[in-house]
Each structure stands twice: as structure tokens, then as C-alpha cells.
PDB file of C-alpha atoms in Angstrom:
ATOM      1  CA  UNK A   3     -70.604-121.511  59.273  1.00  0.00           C
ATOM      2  CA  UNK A   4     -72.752-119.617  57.087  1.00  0.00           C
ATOM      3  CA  UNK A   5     -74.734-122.348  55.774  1.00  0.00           C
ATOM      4  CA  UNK A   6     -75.412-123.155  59.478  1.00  0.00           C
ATOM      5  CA  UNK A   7     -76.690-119.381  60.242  1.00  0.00           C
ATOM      6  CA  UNK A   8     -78.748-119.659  57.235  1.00  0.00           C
ATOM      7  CA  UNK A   9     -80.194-123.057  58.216  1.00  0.00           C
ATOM      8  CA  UNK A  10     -80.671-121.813  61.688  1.00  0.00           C
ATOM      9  CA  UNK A  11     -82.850-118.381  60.467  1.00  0.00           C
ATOM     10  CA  UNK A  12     -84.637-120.594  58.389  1.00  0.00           C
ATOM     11  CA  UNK A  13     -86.351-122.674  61.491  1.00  0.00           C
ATOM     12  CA  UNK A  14     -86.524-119.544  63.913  1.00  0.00           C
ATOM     13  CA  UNK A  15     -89.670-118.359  62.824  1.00  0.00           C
ATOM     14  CA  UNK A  16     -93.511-120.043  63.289  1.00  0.00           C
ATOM     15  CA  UNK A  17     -94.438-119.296  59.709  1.00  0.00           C
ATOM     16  CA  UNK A  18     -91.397-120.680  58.385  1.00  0.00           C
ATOM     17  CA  UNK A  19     -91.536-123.479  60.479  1.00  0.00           C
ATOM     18  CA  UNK A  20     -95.352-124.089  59.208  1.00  0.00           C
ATOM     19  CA  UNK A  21     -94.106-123.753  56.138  1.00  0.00           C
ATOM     20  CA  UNK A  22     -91.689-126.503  56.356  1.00  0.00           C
ATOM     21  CA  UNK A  23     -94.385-128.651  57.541  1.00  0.00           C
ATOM     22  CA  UNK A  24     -96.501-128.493  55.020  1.00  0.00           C
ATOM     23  CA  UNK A  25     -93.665-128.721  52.352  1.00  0.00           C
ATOM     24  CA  UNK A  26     -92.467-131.820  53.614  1.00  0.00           C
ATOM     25  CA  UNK A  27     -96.091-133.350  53.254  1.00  0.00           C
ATOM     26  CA  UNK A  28     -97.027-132.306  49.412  1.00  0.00           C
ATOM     27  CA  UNK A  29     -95.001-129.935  47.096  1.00  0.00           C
ATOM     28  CA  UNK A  30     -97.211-126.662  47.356  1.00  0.00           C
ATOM     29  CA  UNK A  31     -96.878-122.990  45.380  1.00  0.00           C
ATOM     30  CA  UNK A  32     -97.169-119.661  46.782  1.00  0.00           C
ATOM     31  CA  UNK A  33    -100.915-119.305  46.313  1.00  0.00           C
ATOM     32  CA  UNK A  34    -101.778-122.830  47.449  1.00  0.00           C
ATOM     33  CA  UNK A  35     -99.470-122.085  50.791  1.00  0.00           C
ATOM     34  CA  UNK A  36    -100.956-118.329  51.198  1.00  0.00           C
ATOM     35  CA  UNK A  37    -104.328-119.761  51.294  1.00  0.00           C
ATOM     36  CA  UNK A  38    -103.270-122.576  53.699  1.00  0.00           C
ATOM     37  CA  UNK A  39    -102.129-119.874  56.231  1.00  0.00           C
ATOM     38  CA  UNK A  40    -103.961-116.959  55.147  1.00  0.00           C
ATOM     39  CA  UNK A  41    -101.742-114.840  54.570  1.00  0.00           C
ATOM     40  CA  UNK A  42    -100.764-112.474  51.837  1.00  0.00           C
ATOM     41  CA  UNK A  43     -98.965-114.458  48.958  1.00  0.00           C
ATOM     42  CA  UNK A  44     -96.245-112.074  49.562  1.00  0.00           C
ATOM     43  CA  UNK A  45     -95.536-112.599  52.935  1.00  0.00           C
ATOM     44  CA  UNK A  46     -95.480-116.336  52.135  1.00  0.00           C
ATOM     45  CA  UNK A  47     -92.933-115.597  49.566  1.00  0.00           C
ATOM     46  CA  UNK A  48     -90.321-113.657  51.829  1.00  0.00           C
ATOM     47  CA  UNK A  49     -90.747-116.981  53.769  1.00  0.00           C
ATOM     48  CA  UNK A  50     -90.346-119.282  51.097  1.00  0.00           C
ATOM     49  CA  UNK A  51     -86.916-116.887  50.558  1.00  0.00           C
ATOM     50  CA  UNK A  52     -85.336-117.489  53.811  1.00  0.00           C
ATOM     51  CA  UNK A  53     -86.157-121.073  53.460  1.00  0.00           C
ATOM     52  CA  UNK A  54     -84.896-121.400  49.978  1.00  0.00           C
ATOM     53  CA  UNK A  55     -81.425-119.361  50.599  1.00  0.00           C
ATOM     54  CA  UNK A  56     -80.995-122.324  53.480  1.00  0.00           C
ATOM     55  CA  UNK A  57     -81.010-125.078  50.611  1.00  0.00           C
ATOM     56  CA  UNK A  58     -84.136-126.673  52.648  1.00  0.00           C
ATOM     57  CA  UNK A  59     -86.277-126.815  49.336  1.00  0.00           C
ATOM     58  CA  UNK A  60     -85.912-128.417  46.124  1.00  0.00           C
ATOM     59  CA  UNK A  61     -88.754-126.583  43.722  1.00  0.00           C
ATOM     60  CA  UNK A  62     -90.228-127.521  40.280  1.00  0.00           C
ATOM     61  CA  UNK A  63     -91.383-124.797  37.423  1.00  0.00           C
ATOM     62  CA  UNK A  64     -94.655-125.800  36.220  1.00  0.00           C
ATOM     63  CA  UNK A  65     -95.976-123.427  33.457  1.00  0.00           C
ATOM     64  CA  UNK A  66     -96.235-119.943  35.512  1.00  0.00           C
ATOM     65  CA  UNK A  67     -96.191-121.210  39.050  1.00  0.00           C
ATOM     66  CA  UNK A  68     -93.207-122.747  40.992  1.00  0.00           C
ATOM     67  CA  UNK A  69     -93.780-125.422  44.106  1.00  0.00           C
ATOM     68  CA  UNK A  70     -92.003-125.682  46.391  1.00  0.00           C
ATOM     69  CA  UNK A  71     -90.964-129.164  48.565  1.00  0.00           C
ATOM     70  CA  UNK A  72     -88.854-129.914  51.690  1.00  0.00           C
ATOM     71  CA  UNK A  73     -85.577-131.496  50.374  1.00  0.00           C
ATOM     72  CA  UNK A  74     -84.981-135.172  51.039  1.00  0.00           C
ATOM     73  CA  UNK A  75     -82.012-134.493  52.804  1.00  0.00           C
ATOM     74  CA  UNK A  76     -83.619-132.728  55.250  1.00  0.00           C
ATOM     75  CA  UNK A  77     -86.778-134.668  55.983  1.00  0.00           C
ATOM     76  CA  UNK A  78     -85.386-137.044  58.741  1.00  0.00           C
ATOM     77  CA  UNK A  79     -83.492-133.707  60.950  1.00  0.00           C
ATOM     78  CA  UNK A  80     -86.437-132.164  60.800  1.00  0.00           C
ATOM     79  CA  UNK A  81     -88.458-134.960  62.058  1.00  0.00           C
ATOM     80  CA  UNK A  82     -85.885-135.325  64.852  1.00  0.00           C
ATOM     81  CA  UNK A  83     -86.461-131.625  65.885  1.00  0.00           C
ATOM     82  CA  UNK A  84     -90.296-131.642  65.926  1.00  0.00           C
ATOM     83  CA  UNK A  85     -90.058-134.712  67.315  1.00  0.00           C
ATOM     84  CA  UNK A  86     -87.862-133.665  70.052  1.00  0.00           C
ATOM     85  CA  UNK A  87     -90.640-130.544  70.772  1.00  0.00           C
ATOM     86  CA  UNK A  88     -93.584-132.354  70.587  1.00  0.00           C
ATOM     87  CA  UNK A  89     -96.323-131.344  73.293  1.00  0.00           C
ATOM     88  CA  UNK A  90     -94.622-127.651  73.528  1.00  0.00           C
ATOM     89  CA  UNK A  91     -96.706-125.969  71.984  1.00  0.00           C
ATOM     90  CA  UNK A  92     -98.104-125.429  68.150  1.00  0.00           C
ATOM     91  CA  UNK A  93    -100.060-128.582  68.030  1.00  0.00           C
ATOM     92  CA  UNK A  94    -103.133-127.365  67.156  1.00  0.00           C
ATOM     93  CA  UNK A  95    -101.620-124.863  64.784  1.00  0.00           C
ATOM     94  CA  UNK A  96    -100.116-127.486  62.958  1.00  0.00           C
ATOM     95  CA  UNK A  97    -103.806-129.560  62.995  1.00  0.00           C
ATOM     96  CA  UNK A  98    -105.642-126.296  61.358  1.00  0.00           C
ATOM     97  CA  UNK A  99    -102.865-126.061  58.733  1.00  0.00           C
ATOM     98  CA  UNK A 100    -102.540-129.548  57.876  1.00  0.00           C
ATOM     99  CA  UNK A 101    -106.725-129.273  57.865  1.00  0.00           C
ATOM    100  CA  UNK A 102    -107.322-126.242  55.039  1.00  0.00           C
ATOM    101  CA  UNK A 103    -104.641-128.175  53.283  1.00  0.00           C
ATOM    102  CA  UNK A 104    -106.113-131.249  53.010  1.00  0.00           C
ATOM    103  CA  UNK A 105    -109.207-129.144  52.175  1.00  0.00           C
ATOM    104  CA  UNK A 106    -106.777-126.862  49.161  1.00  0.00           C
ATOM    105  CA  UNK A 107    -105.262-129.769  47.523  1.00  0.00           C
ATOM    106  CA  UNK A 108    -108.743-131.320  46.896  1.00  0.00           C
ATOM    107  CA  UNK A 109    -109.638-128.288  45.126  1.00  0.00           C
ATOM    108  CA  UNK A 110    -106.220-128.192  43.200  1.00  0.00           C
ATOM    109  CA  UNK A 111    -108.110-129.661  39.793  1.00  0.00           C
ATOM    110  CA  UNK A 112    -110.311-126.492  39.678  1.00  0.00           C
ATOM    111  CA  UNK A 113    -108.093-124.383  40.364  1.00  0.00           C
ATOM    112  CA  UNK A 114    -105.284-121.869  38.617  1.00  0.00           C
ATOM    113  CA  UNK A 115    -102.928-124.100  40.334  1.00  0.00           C
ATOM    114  CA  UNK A 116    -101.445-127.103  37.283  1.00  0.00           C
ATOM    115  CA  UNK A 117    -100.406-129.029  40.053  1.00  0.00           C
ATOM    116  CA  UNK A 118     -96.438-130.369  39.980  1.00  0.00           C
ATOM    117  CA  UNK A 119     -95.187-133.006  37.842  1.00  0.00           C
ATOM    118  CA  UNK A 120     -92.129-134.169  39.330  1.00  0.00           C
ATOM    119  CA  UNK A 121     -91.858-133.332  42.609  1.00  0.00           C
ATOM    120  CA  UNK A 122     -95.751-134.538  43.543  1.00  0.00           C
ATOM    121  CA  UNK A 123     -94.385-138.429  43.448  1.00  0.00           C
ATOM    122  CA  UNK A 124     -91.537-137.408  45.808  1.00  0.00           C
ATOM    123  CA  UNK A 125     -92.961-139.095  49.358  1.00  0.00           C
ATOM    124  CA  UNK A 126     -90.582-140.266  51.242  1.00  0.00           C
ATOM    125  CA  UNK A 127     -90.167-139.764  54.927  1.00  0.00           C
ATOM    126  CA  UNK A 128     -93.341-137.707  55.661  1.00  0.00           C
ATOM    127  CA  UNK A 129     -95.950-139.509  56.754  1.00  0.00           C
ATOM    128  CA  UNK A 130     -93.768-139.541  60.461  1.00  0.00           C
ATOM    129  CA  UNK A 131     -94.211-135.687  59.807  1.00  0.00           C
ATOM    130  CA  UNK A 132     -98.147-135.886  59.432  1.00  0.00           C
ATOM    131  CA  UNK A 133     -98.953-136.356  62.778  1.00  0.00           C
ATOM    132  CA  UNK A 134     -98.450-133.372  65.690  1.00  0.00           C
TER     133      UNK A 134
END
């Protein structure tokens, strides 16, 4: 039951949900996701807390900076449930996020950011999750 509370908490809030989103597209750190939803880096981490204590990420250590990526398990459910709330609301939320990150991942190179090694190759399911 826990695991089900904790999985439940984890999708009950926007910025978590976001979050998820963009996870489940390209493994992304802290700073990368902060300025994606500009927000403070530690709000983004609290987040990235709740999600993490759900088991919905796997991460990856890379030097000083740890991404973060939706776990495979979890990629198809998810797509059910946005799926199954499409059109009801948060569209264009989800267009403006998915827009600065395009735009932050093409200035990953020149940035602090190393970029991940292993979890970067890890597409699977998403590109049904691009779309709104």
C-alpha cells in the first residue's frame, strides 16, 4: 500500500507531473530542469524527492551533477494516464516546457552541465510522450 501512496503523491502535483514529462523525454539534472521551469533549483529538487522516493526515476552520477530519467517501467502507465487526460487542460504548459528544453539541451555542450553517459541512450517509449 505504501508504495501505491507514494506513487500516487508523486503524480498529484503540476510540477511533478512536468517533471515527469520531461524526464521521460531526455535524462535531465537539477539545473538543466530548474531552468526548464524556472524555478529555483531547490524547489526542483524537493520535486525530484517525492518523485524519486516513488521509484519513478532511475538517475546516473556524472562527475558533480546527478540526472535524473523516468524509469522504463513506468514509461507506458504514464503514457496511459496522460493519454487518458489529454485536452483537459496543461497542453500548452507542456508545449512551453518541452520548448525551453529543446532550447537547454542545445546549449548543454557550453554549459556546466557534462551531459549523462548512460542513461542519455536510454529512449524507449517516449516519443508517444512528446506530443500534448
Amino acid at each position: 500500500m505504501q508504495s501505491l501512496v507514494l506513487f500516487a503523491h508523486a503524480l498529484a502535483d503540476e510540477t511533478r507531473w512536468r517533471i515527469l514529462r520531461l524526464v521521460s523525454e531526455e535524462a535531465l539534472c537539477v539545473c538543466e530542469l530548474a531552468d526548464i521551469l524556472q524555478m529555483p533549483q531547490s524547489s526542483v529538487s524537493s520535486h525530484l524527492q517525492v518523485i524519486r522516493k516513488a521509484g519513478l526515476l532511475d538517475s546516473e552520477r556524472c562527475e558533480k551533477w546527478i540526472y535524473y530519467r523516468l524509469s522504463g517501467e513506468f514509461m507506458s502507465l504514464l503514457e496511459e494516464i496522460r493519454t487518458h487526460f489529454a485536452g483537459r487542460g496543461g497542453d500548452s504548459t507542456w508545449a512551453r516546457d518541452a520548448k525551453r528544453a529543446q532550447k537547454r539541451l542545445t546549449q548543454r555542450a557550453s554549459s556546466c552541465c557534462p551531459g549523462p553517459q548512460q542513461l542519455a541512450g536510454s529512449t524507449s517509449v517516449t516519443s508517444t510522450l512528446r506530443s500534448p
